[in-house]
mmCIF file of C-alpha atoms and ligand atoms in Angstrom:
data_model
loop_
_atom_site.group_PDB
_atom_site.id
_atom_site.type_symbol
_atom_site.label_atom_id
_atom_site.label_comp_id
_atom_site.label_asym_id
_atom_site.label_seq_id
_atom_site.Cartn_x
_atom_site.Cartn_y
_atom_site.Cartn_z
ATOM 1 C CA MET A 1 214.517 151.658 288.701
ATOM 2 C CA THR A 2 217.568 149.407 289.021
ATOM 3 C CA TYR A 3 217.539 146.317 291.205
ATOM 4 C CA GLN A 4 219.793 148.046 293.751
ATOM 5 C CA GLU A 5 217.461 151.045 294.050
ATOM 6 C CA LEU A 6 214.392 148.844 294.409
ATOM 7 C CA LYS A 7 216.121 146.638 296.974
ATOM 8 C CA ALA A 8 217.075 149.673 299.060
ATOM 9 C CA GLU A 9 213.404 150.694 299.204
ATOM 10 C CA GLU A 10 212.338 147.152 299.984
ATOM 11 C CA ASN A 11 214.734 147.054 302.915
ATOM 12 C CA LYS A 12 213.273 150.311 304.166
ATOM 13 C CA TYR A 13 209.561 149.531 303.801
ATOM 14 C CA VAL A 14 209.054 145.751 303.789
ATOM 15 C CA MET A 15 209.494 143.478 306.800
ATOM 16 C CA ASN A 16 212.623 141.437 306.589
ATOM 17 C CA THR A 17 210.966 137.988 306.733
ATOM 18 C CA TYR A 18 212.436 136.449 303.577
ATOM 19 C CA GLY A 19 215.935 135.726 302.347
ATOM 20 C CA ARG A 20 215.025 136.678 298.793
ATOM 21 C CA PHE A 21 217.131 135.769 295.773
ATOM 22 C CA PRO A 22 218.846 138.889 294.411
ATOM 23 C CA ILE A 23 216.628 139.596 291.414
ATOM 24 C CA ALA A 24 213.366 141.501 290.915
ATOM 25 C CA LEU A 25 211.025 139.903 288.406
ATOM 26 C CA ASP A 26 209.002 141.934 285.961
ATOM 27 C CA HIS A 27 207.083 139.845 283.441
ATOM 28 C CA GLY A 28 206.825 136.413 281.882
ATOM 29 C CA GLU A 29 205.632 134.337 278.960
ATOM 30 C CA GLY A 30 205.117 130.583 279.168
ATOM 31 C CA ALA A 31 207.798 129.275 281.553
ATOM 32 C CA THR A 32 210.173 132.158 280.798
ATOM 33 C CA LEU A 33 210.588 135.216 283.013
ATOM 34 C CA TRP A 34 212.395 138.528 282.679
ATOM 35 C CA ASP A 35 213.706 140.628 285.548
ATOM 36 C CA ILE A 36 213.435 144.414 285.789
ATOM 37 C CA GLU A 37 216.823 144.773 284.152
ATOM 38 C CA GLY A 38 215.796 142.662 281.162
ATOM 39 C CA LYS A 39 217.644 139.442 282.022
ATOM 40 C CA LYS A 40 215.883 136.217 281.010
ATOM 41 C CA TYR A 41 215.263 133.135 283.169
ATOM 42 C CA ILE A 42 213.750 129.709 282.587
ATOM 43 C CA ASP A 43 211.384 129.238 285.498
ATOM 44 C CA LEU A 44 211.586 125.864 287.232
ATOM 45 C CA ALA A 45 210.011 127.250 290.407
ATOM 46 C CA SER A 46 206.654 128.705 289.280
ATOM 47 C CA GLY A 47 206.232 130.860 292.367
ATOM 48 C CA ILE A 48 206.622 127.740 294.556
ATOM 49 C CA GLY A 49 204.343 125.520 292.515
ATOM 50 C CA VAL A 50 201.657 128.160 292.017
ATOM 51 C CA ASN A 51 201.913 129.303 288.392
ATOM 52 C CA CYS A 52 200.978 125.915 286.992
ATOM 53 C CA MET A 53 199.711 127.411 283.705
ATOM 54 C CA GLY A 54 202.786 129.549 283.097
ATOM 55 C CA TYR A 55 202.845 133.291 282.509
ATOM 56 C CA ASN A 56 200.532 135.359 280.353
ATOM 57 C CA ASN A 57 198.412 132.279 279.692
ATOM 58 C CA PRO A 58 195.383 133.497 277.691
ATOM 59 C CA ALA A 59 192.973 131.142 279.486
ATOM 60 C CA ILE A 60 193.875 132.595 282.893
ATOM 61 C CA VAL A 61 194.254 136.192 281.738
ATOM 62 C CA ASP A 62 190.866 136.131 279.981
ATOM 63 C CA ALA A 63 189.133 134.418 282.896
ATOM 64 C CA ILE A 64 190.414 137.019 285.373
ATOM 65 C CA THR A 65 189.814 139.966 283.046
ATOM 66 C CA ASN A 66 186.274 138.961 282.158
ATOM 67 C CA GLN A 67 185.388 138.284 285.774
ATOM 68 C CA ALA A 68 186.920 141.584 286.928
ATOM 69 C CA HIS A 69 184.535 143.409 284.611
ATOM 70 C CA LYS A 70 181.589 141.634 286.271
ATOM 71 C CA LEU A 71 182.341 141.142 289.995
ATOM 72 C CA THR A 72 185.498 140.530 291.985
ATOM 73 C CA HIS A 73 184.091 139.920 295.459
ATOM 74 C CA VAL A 74 180.712 139.505 297.112
ATOM 75 C CA SER A 75 181.486 137.695 300.445
ATOM 76 C CA ASN A 76 180.057 134.356 301.430
ATOM 77 C CA LEU A 77 176.718 135.903 302.311
ATOM 78 C CA PHE A 78 175.781 135.451 298.656
ATOM 79 C CA THR A 79 176.046 132.729 296.038
ATOM 80 C CA THR A 80 178.137 133.120 292.882
ATOM 81 C CA GLU A 81 178.431 130.887 289.867
ATOM 82 C CA PRO A 82 182.261 130.677 289.591
ATOM 83 C CA MET A 83 182.492 129.390 293.181
ATOM 84 C CA VAL A 84 179.869 126.685 292.669
ATOM 85 C CA GLN A 85 181.536 125.639 289.408
ATOM 86 C CA VAL A 86 184.954 125.168 291.002
ATOM 87 C CA ALA A 87 183.440 123.050 293.766
ATOM 88 C CA LYS A 88 181.512 120.961 291.248
ATOM 89 C CA LYS A 89 184.631 120.291 289.169
ATOM 90 C CA LEU A 90 186.679 119.300 292.203
ATOM 91 C CA VAL A 91 183.951 116.974 293.452
ATOM 92 C CA GLU A 92 183.309 115.353 290.083
ATOM 93 C CA LYS A 93 186.982 114.815 289.314
ATOM 94 C CA THR A 94 187.842 113.239 292.673
ATOM 95 C CA HIS A 95 184.971 110.716 293.001
ATOM 96 C CA LEU A 96 184.760 111.136 296.794
ATOM 97 C CA ASN A 97 181.142 112.348 296.804
ATOM 98 C CA GLY A 98 182.616 115.314 298.582
ATOM 99 C CA LYS A 99 181.871 118.945 299.288
ATOM 100 C CA VAL A 100 184.214 121.918 299.265
ATOM 101 C CA PHE A 101 185.026 124.768 301.653
ATOM 102 C CA PHE A 102 187.016 127.637 300.106
ATOM 103 C CA ALA A 103 189.955 129.259 301.888
ATOM 104 C CA ASN A 104 192.707 131.599 300.706
ATOM 105 C CA SER A 105 195.967 129.737 301.284
ATOM 106 C CA GLY A 106 197.426 126.351 302.092
ATOM 107 C CA ALA A 107 197.766 127.021 305.795
ATOM 108 C CA GLU A 108 194.144 128.128 305.960
ATOM 109 C CA ALA A 109 192.990 125.062 304.068
ATOM 110 C CA ASN A 110 194.855 122.910 306.597
ATOM 111 C CA GLU A 111 193.392 124.893 309.515
ATOM 112 C CA GLY A 112 189.974 124.172 308.066
ATOM 113 C CA ALA A 113 190.774 120.471 307.787
ATOM 114 C CA ILE A 114 192.020 120.379 311.385
ATOM 115 C CA LYS A 115 188.855 122.078 312.641
ATOM 116 C CA LEU A 116 186.747 119.712 310.552
ATOM 117 C CA ALA A 117 188.493 116.626 311.941
ATOM 118 C CA ARG A 118 188.122 117.777 315.541
ATOM 119 C CA LYS A 119 184.445 118.604 315.100
ATOM 120 C CA TYR A 120 183.779 115.320 313.313
ATOM 121 C CA SER A 121 185.105 113.528 316.339
ATOM 122 C CA PHE A 122 183.431 115.852 318.838
ATOM 123 C CA ASP A 123 180.037 115.379 317.183
ATOM 124 C CA LYS A 124 180.391 111.597 317.252
ATOM 125 C CA TYR A 125 182.362 110.855 320.400
ATOM 126 C CA GLY A 126 182.276 114.020 322.529
ATOM 127 C CA GLU A 127 185.226 115.911 323.952
ATOM 128 C CA GLY A 128 188.760 114.523 324.192
ATOM 129 C CA ARG A 129 189.356 112.918 320.840
ATOM 130 C CA TYR A 130 191.374 115.818 319.436
ATOM 131 C CA LYS A 131 194.839 114.477 318.597
ATOM 132 C CA ILE A 132 196.177 114.720 315.067
ATOM 133 C CA VAL A 133 199.135 112.634 313.982
ATOM 134 C CA THR A 134 201.327 114.105 311.247
ATOM 135 C CA LEU A 135 204.667 112.904 309.905
ATOM 136 C CA VAL A 136 208.188 113.800 310.900
ATOM 137 C CA ASN A 137 209.677 116.169 308.314
ATOM 138 C CA SER A 138 206.259 117.346 307.102
ATOM 139 C CA PHE A 139 205.215 120.897 306.317
ATOM 140 C CA HIS A 140 201.659 122.136 306.803
ATOM 141 C CA GLY A 141 201.830 125.928 307.075
ATOM 142 C CA ARG A 142 202.805 128.984 309.117
ATOM 143 C CA THR A 143 199.831 129.779 311.350
ATOM 144 C CA VAL A 144 200.289 128.992 315.049
ATOM 145 C CA THR A 145 198.333 125.741 314.622
ATOM 146 C CA THR A 146 199.766 124.564 311.309
ATOM 147 C CA LEU A 147 203.305 125.305 312.513
ATOM 148 C CA LYS A 148 202.638 122.836 315.298
ATOM 149 C CA ALA A 149 201.147 120.391 312.789
ATOM 150 C CA THR A 150 204.447 120.624 310.912
ATOM 151 C CA GLY A 151 206.687 117.749 312.039
ATOM 152 C CA GLN A 152 209.952 119.689 312.227
ATOM 153 C CA ASP A 153 211.241 120.964 315.582
ATOM 154 C CA ARG A 154 212.830 124.063 314.088
ATOM 155 C CA PHE A 155 209.333 125.448 313.437
ATOM 156 C CA HIS A 156 208.267 125.037 317.074
ATOM 157 C CA ASN A 157 209.997 128.087 318.416
ATOM 158 C CA TYR A 158 209.341 131.694 319.552
ATOM 159 C CA PHE A 159 205.555 131.695 319.272
ATOM 160 C CA PHE A 160 204.585 129.799 322.421
ATOM 161 C CA PRO A 161 202.129 128.508 323.410
ATOM 162 C CA PHE A 162 201.357 126.480 320.300
ATOM 163 C CA THR A 163 198.089 124.650 319.689
ATOM 164 C CA GLU A 164 198.027 121.384 321.620
ATOM 165 C CA GLY A 165 197.213 117.975 320.261
ATOM 166 C CA PHE A 166 199.764 117.179 317.569
ATOM 167 C CA ASP A 167 202.142 114.248 317.508
ATOM 168 C CA TYR A 168 204.563 113.054 314.845
ATOM 169 C CA ALA A 169 205.082 109.606 313.377
ATOM 170 C CA ALA A 170 207.987 108.516 311.201
ATOM 171 C CA ALA A 171 207.243 108.502 307.469
ATOM 172 C CA ASN A 172 207.047 105.067 305.843
ATOM 173 C CA ASP A 173 206.901 103.428 309.282
ATOM 174 C CA PHE A 174 203.426 102.062 309.885
ATOM 175 C CA ASP A 175 204.271 100.863 313.406
ATOM 176 C CA SER A 176 205.184 104.407 314.310
ATOM 177 C CA VAL A 177 201.785 105.677 313.106
ATOM 178 C CA ARG A 178 200.012 102.871 314.997
ATOM 179 C CA HIS A 179 201.839 103.746 318.198
ATOM 180 C CA LYS A 180 201.304 107.490 317.936
ATOM 181 C CA ALA A 181 197.606 107.228 317.030
ATOM 182 C CA ASP A 182 195.703 106.344 320.214
ATOM 183 C CA GLU A 183 192.106 106.551 321.449
ATOM 184 C CA MET A 184 192.467 110.361 321.618
ATOM 185 C CA THR A 185 193.274 110.633 317.909
ATOM 186 C CA CYS A 186 190.783 112.060 315.425
ATOM 187 C CA ALA A 187 192.970 112.373 312.323
ATOM 188 C CA VAL A 188 196.175 111.494 310.529
ATOM 189 C CA MET A 189 197.420 114.224 308.203
ATOM 190 C CA MET A 190 200.173 113.789 305.639
ATOM 191 C CA GLU A 191 201.671 114.942 302.339
ATOM 192 C CA LEU A 192 202.141 112.082 299.865
ATOM 193 C CA VAL A 193 205.313 113.668 298.553
ATOM 194 C CA GLN A 194 206.870 115.715 301.325
ATOM 195 C CA GLY A 195 207.634 118.957 299.539
ATOM 196 C CA GLU A 196 209.416 121.419 301.795
ATOM 197 C CA GLY A 197 210.835 118.409 303.657
ATOM 198 C CA GLY A 198 212.961 117.383 300.667
ATOM 199 C CA VAL A 199 210.748 116.046 297.817
ATOM 200 C CA LEU A 200 210.249 112.674 299.476
ATOM 201 C CA PRO A 201 207.489 110.458 298.043
ATOM 202 C CA LEU A 202 205.831 108.169 300.591
ATOM 203 C CA GLU A 203 205.736 104.437 299.928
ATOM 204 C CA LYS A 204 202.448 103.171 298.553
ATOM 205 C CA GLU A 205 202.221 100.249 300.948
ATOM 206 C CA PHE A 206 202.695 102.530 303.964
ATOM 207 C CA VAL A 207 200.018 104.949 302.752
ATOM 208 C CA GLN A 208 197.551 102.116 302.159
ATOM 209 C CA GLN A 209 198.267 100.648 305.597
ATOM 210 C CA VAL A 210 197.586 104.023 307.188
ATOM 211 C CA GLU A 211 194.356 104.314 305.232
ATOM 212 C CA ALA A 212 193.143 100.895 306.410
ATOM 213 C CA PHE A 213 194.123 101.694 309.995
ATOM 214 C CA CYS A 214 192.232 105.008 309.870
ATOM 215 C CA ARG A 215 189.097 103.264 308.550
ATOM 216 C CA GLU A 216 189.244 100.659 311.282
ATOM 217 C CA ARG A 217 189.469 103.308 314.052
ATOM 218 C CA ASP A 218 187.198 105.950 312.483
ATOM 219 C CA ILE A 219 190.186 108.290 312.287
ATOM 220 C CA LEU A 220 189.988 110.808 309.441
ATOM 221 C CA LEU A 221 192.708 110.611 306.811
ATOM 222 C CA ILE A 222 193.665 114.137 305.751
ATOM 223 C CA ILE A 223 195.892 114.389 302.682
ATOM 224 C CA ASP A 224 197.666 117.725 302.341
ATOM 225 C CA GLU A 225 197.800 118.253 298.574
ATOM 226 C CA VAL A 226 198.711 121.923 298.824
ATOM 227 C CA GLN A 227 201.887 121.262 296.840
ATOM 228 C CA THR A 228 201.195 117.880 295.193
ATOM 229 C CA GLY A 229 197.692 118.747 293.973
ATOM 230 C CA ILE A 230 196.401 120.290 290.731
ATOM 231 C CA GLY A 231 198.341 118.127 288.307
ATOM 232 C CA ARG A 232 201.767 118.627 289.854
ATOM 233 C CA THR A 233 202.566 114.907 290.125
ATOM 234 C CA GLY A 234 200.864 113.845 286.877
ATOM 235 C CA SER A 235 197.349 113.200 288.207
ATOM 236 C CA LEU A 236 194.915 115.913 289.273
ATOM 237 C CA PHE A 237 195.617 114.866 292.878
ATOM 238 C CA CYS A 238 198.501 112.734 294.009
ATOM 239 C CA PHE A 239 196.238 110.482 296.115
ATOM 240 C CA GLN A 240 194.763 109.163 292.870
ATOM 241 C CA GLN A 241 198.100 107.442 292.172
ATOM 242 C CA TYR A 242 198.181 105.872 295.634
ATOM 243 C CA GLY A 243 194.889 104.019 295.280
ATOM 244 C CA ILE A 244 193.379 105.520 298.435
ATOM 245 C CA ARG A 245 190.211 107.415 299.323
ATOM 246 C CA PRO A 246 191.094 110.202 301.757
ATOM 247 C CA ASP A 247 188.449 111.730 304.010
ATOM 248 C CA VAL A 248 189.800 115.227 303.526
ATOM 249 C CA VAL A 249 192.003 116.707 300.804
ATOM 250 C CA THR A 250 193.481 120.184 301.187
ATOM 251 C CA MET A 251 194.805 122.220 298.279
ATOM 252 C CA ALA A 252 196.010 125.697 297.419
ATOM 253 C CA LYS A 253 199.201 126.604 295.496
ATOM 254 C CA GLY A 254 198.369 125.629 291.888
ATOM 255 C CA LEU A 255 194.590 125.849 292.206
ATOM 256 C CA GLY A 256 194.304 129.475 291.081
ATOM 257 C CA GLY A 257 197.159 129.426 288.586
ATOM 258 C CA GLY A 258 198.703 132.432 290.345
ATOM 259 C CA VAL A 259 195.917 133.975 292.408
ATOM 260 C CA PRO A 260 195.481 133.146 296.104
ATOM 261 C CA ILE A 261 192.938 130.407 296.726
ATOM 262 C CA GLY A 262 192.825 127.373 298.966
ATOM 263 C CA ALA A 263 190.228 124.688 299.461
ATOM 264 C CA VAL A 264 189.215 121.850 301.742
ATOM 265 C CA LEU A 265 187.528 118.941 300.008
ATOM 266 C CA ALA A 266 185.709 116.683 302.462
ATOM 267 C CA ALA A 267 184.549 113.258 301.315
ATOM 268 C CA GLU A 268 181.056 111.933 301.948
ATOM 269 C CA SER A 269 182.190 110.637 305.375
ATOM 270 C CA CYS A 270 182.540 114.174 306.734
ATOM 271 C CA SER A 271 181.182 116.645 304.178
ATOM 272 C CA ASN A 272 178.438 117.913 306.512
ATOM 273 C CA VAL A 273 180.550 118.441 309.645
ATOM 274 C CA LEU A 274 181.203 122.152 309.193
ATOM 275 C CA THR A 275 177.892 124.003 309.546
ATOM 276 C CA PRO A 276 176.807 127.673 309.599
ATOM 277 C CA GLY A 277 178.716 129.546 312.280
ATOM 278 C CA THR A 278 181.430 126.914 312.748
ATOM 279 C CA HIS A 279 183.832 128.013 310.010
ATOM 280 C CA ALA A 280 184.063 130.984 307.652
ATOM 281 C CA THR A 281 186.302 133.457 305.860
ATOM 282 C CA THR A 282 185.535 136.776 304.194
ATOM 283 C CA PHE A 283 187.473 136.219 300.986
ATOM 284 C CA GLY A 284 187.036 132.477 300.490
ATOM 285 C CA GLY A 285 185.690 131.426 297.098
ATOM 286 C CA THR A 286 185.476 134.958 295.791
ATOM 287 C CA PRO A 287 184.465 135.104 292.088
ATOM 288 C CA LEU A 288 187.752 136.579 290.828
ATOM 289 C CA VAL A 289 189.931 133.746 292.101
ATOM 290 C CA CYS A 290 187.314 131.130 291.278
ATOM 291 C CA ALA A 291 187.217 132.324 287.662
ATOM 292 C CA ALA A 292 190.955 131.634 287.511
ATOM 293 C CA ALA A 293 190.541 128.262 289.254
ATOM 294 C CA ASN A 294 187.887 127.257 286.731
ATOM 295 C CA ALA A 295 190.323 127.986 283.903
ATOM 296 C CA VAL A 296 193.018 125.960 285.675
ATOM 297 C CA LEU A 297 190.760 122.967 286.288
ATOM 298 C CA ASP A 298 189.445 122.995 282.706
ATOM 299 C CA THR A 299 193.027 122.676 281.450
ATOM 300 C CA VAL A 300 194.850 120.694 284.140
ATOM 301 C CA GLY A 301 191.901 118.402 284.805
ATOM 302 C CA ASP A 302 192.181 117.013 281.289
ATOM 303 C CA GLY A 303 193.622 113.498 280.991
ATOM 304 C CA GLN A 304 195.848 114.335 278.038
ATOM 305 C CA PHE A 305 197.309 117.352 279.809
ATOM 306 C CA LEU A 306 198.067 115.191 282.860
ATOM 307 C CA ALA A 307 199.730 112.534 280.702
ATOM 308 C CA GLN A 308 201.959 115.275 279.310
ATOM 309 C CA VAL A 309 202.937 116.346 282.828
ATOM 310 C CA LYS A 310 204.191 112.813 283.450
ATOM 311 C CA GLU A 311 206.074 112.747 280.142
ATOM 312 C CA LYS A 312 207.660 116.139 280.809
ATOM 313 C CA GLY A 313 208.631 115.005 284.290
ATOM 314 C CA GLU A 314 210.361 111.929 282.858
ATOM 315 C CA TYR A 315 212.070 114.026 280.192
ATOM 316 C CA LEU A 316 213.406 116.524 282.705
ATOM 317 C CA LYS A 317 214.469 113.822 285.150
ATOM 318 C CA ASN A 318 216.278 111.825 282.460
ATOM 319 C CA GLY A 319 217.863 114.998 281.104
ATOM 320 C CA ILE A 320 219.229 115.825 284.549
ATOM 321 C CA LEU A 321 220.512 112.295 285.129
ATOM 322 C CA SER A 322 222.152 112.216 281.712
ATOM 323 C CA ILE A 323 224.248 115.261 282.640
ATOM 324 C CA GLY A 324 226.214 112.556 284.424
ATOM 325 C CA SER A 325 227.726 114.929 286.971
ATOM 326 C CA PRO A 326 229.185 113.311 290.114
ATOM 327 C CA ASN A 327 227.634 116.260 291.998
ATOM 328 C CA ILE A 328 224.153 114.962 291.168
ATOM 329 C CA LEU A 329 223.490 112.113 293.584
ATOM 330 C CA GLY A 330 220.037 111.317 292.240
ATOM 331 C CA VAL A 331 216.666 112.737 291.221
ATOM 332 C CA ARG A 332 213.490 111.917 293.134
ATOM 333 C CA GLY A 333 209.867 112.991 292.991
ATOM 334 C CA MET A 334 206.812 112.487 290.819
ATOM 335 C CA GLY A 335 205.648 114.247 287.662
ATOM 336 C CA LEU A 336 206.903 117.827 287.613
ATOM 337 C CA MET A 337 207.736 117.829 291.317
ATOM 338 C CA LEU A 338 211.407 116.874 291.324
ATOM 339 C CA GLY A 339 214.333 117.071 293.711
ATOM 340 C CA ILE A 340 217.913 116.950 292.470
ATOM 341 C CA ILE A 341 219.864 115.413 295.313
ATOM 342 C CA VAL A 342 223.236 116.970 296.041
ATOM 343 C CA GLU A 343 225.691 116.757 298.931
ATOM 344 C CA ASP A 344 224.095 117.774 302.271
ATOM 345 C CA GLY A 345 223.988 121.526 302.714
ATOM 346 C CA LYS A 346 225.080 122.309 299.138
ATOM 347 C CA HIS A 347 221.562 122.721 297.722
ATOM 348 C CA ALA A 348 221.277 126.476 298.359
ATOM 349 C CA ALA A 349 224.615 127.180 296.688
ATOM 350 C CA TYR A 350 223.451 125.266 293.585
ATOM 351 C CA ALA A 351 220.101 127.068 293.520
ATOM 352 C CA ASN A 352 221.898 130.424 293.703
ATOM 353 C CA LYS A 353 224.275 129.418 290.927
ATOM 354 C CA LEU A 354 221.376 128.256 288.737
ATOM 355 C CA ILE A 355 219.581 131.554 289.229
ATOM 356 C CA GLU A 356 222.723 133.489 288.419
ATOM 357 C CA LYS A 357 222.990 131.521 285.161
ATOM 358 C CA GLY A 358 219.312 131.965 284.265
ATOM 359 C CA VAL A 359 217.312 129.082 285.776
ATOM 360 C CA LEU A 360 214.971 129.663 288.716
ATOM 361 C CA ALA A 361 215.064 126.738 291.145
ATOM 362 C CA LEU A 362 214.120 126.129 294.785
ATOM 363 C CA THR A 363 215.562 124.161 297.654
ATOM 364 C CA ALA A 364 213.981 121.616 299.993
ATOM 365 C CA GLY A 365 215.075 119.629 303.023
ATOM 366 C CA LYS A 366 218.803 119.363 303.579
ATOM 367 C CA ASN A 367 219.997 118.264 300.158
ATOM 368 C CA ALA A 368 217.429 118.829 297.415
ATOM 369 C CA VAL A 369 217.407 121.393 294.634
ATOM 370 C CA ARG A 370 213.651 121.419 294.095
ATOM 371 C CA LEU A 371 212.042 121.904 290.701
ATOM 372 C CA LEU A 372 208.361 122.848 290.331
ATOM 373 C CA PRO A 373 208.145 124.233 286.789
ATOM 374 C CA PRO A 374 204.922 125.497 285.243
ATOM 375 C CA LEU A 375 203.051 122.395 284.052
ATOM 376 C CA THR A 376 202.841 124.040 280.624
ATOM 377 C CA ILE A 377 206.629 124.256 280.212
ATOM 378 C CA SER A 378 207.750 123.513 276.639
ATOM 379 C CA LYS A 379 210.423 121.075 275.522
ATOM 380 C CA GLU A 380 212.519 124.019 274.252
ATOM 381 C CA GLU A 381 212.363 125.659 277.678
ATOM 382 C CA MET A 382 213.330 122.399 279.393
ATOM 383 C CA ASP A 383 216.251 121.986 276.978
ATOM 384 C CA GLU A 384 217.428 125.522 277.670
ATOM 385 C CA ALA A 385 217.262 124.848 281.402
ATOM 386 C CA LEU A 386 219.115 121.541 280.992
ATOM 387 C CA THR A 387 221.943 123.266 279.124
ATOM 388 C CA ILE A 388 222.374 125.694 282.002
ATOM 389 C CA MET A 389 222.080 122.894 284.587
ATOM 390 C CA LYS A 390 224.844 121.007 282.810
ATOM 391 C CA GLU A 391 227.098 124.023 283.136
ATOM 392 C CA VAL A 392 226.247 124.531 286.829
ATOM 393 C CA PHE A 393 226.465 120.927 288.017
HETATM 394 C C1 PLP B 401 203.070 125.547 300.851
HETATM 395 C C2 PLP B 401 202.459 124.490 301.680
HETATM 396 C C3 PLP B 401 201.563 124.795 302.720
HETATM 397 C C4 PLP B 401 201.270 126.206 303.132
HETATM 398 O O1 PLP B 401 200.624 126.935 302.151
HETATM 399 P P1 PLP B 401 200.533 128.539 302.260
HETATM 400 O O2 PLP B 401 199.713 128.921 301.081
HETATM 401 O O3 PLP B 401 201.935 129.056 302.220
HETATM 402 O O4 PLP B 401 199.868 128.840 303.540
HETATM 403 C C5 PLP B 401 200.964 123.754 303.390
HETATM 404 N N1 PLP B 401 201.225 122.473 303.068
HETATM 405 C C6 PLP B 401 202.077 122.148 302.083
HETATM 406 C C7 PLP B 401 202.304 120.713 301.760
HETATM 407 C C8 PLP B 401 202.730 123.139 301.366
HETATM 408 O O5 PLP B 401 203.602 122.808 300.408
#
């Protein structure tokens, strides 16, 4: 089938909810992809930060294949070894004395965290302490509740009434957080590098001030690591570079290396809040996806691998800056989560041009061409991408 034929069928049978780029992908190897017509691309998008181990990675393929021969799903009415192993790895590598709840996506992980925070407060203080403060320009998901948790007005449309109890503080403005968080507040939730919002890292001092404030008021600090987690910024979780101890960490995207899995990690302070009957999901923690997550954590959780992510991030960033194009106004981000800053509103045109020339890239905010390559990307692949970027910028 040609792209045009496939697209015609897509338009007929699939809901028109995405402005997709005009290519249909077929297969990949490492950080390189081929479309159905045989054209090659260097992937600096990794399925929006999901395919952290690249394509056709033997560790992931074997883990999924072997598990598929044994069991793919059992429900949460039974215990399975892959699920317990993933939880154990996450707990041991984060040093929060935590416990894990498994979900299936980032939005669901955040829903779980929101429920956890409200119940934590309800159990301790009774009704009324339900408010959650998030940051302006944040992104937390697409369910009715997580849309409202998202601090961008354009998401608060059509689907009324939204879940009550969210308010938005300005990023890197501690006074704003202090004013928004009142005696009704049970949690502050934030991304440490705002991803969809434009690849904007928060300032360390601000984050530490918020942490101290939360401790003082018994407000839970929820860190949304759906995009920043699983090695993306050069540490297993981004919070580890901010010198803080969150109460709740949510994750998804990279955790399964390409299969859908999300998780809520609750620190000792609140790891026993969710109890039988208060939260559940049919698919959560199913052995197939947990087998993949175990393979991801065994690789990405390694200190040497994480050091390489930082080095690759520096290499790519410096390579982009050394193009020396006046159209590149800067590069921001951490590790392999980078935003190339261009003139406001021009980011989509650049992303389209890059894709046309053979580099998959994303956009974020109002002026960032966002790069989230597979963490396993090779130097050769980065060089190939840089050559094309030079031409485009
Ligand atoms: C992608 C993302 C989400 C939503 O995850 P889904 O899997 O699409 O539901 C939530 N928070 C952040 C920070 C994200 O980047």
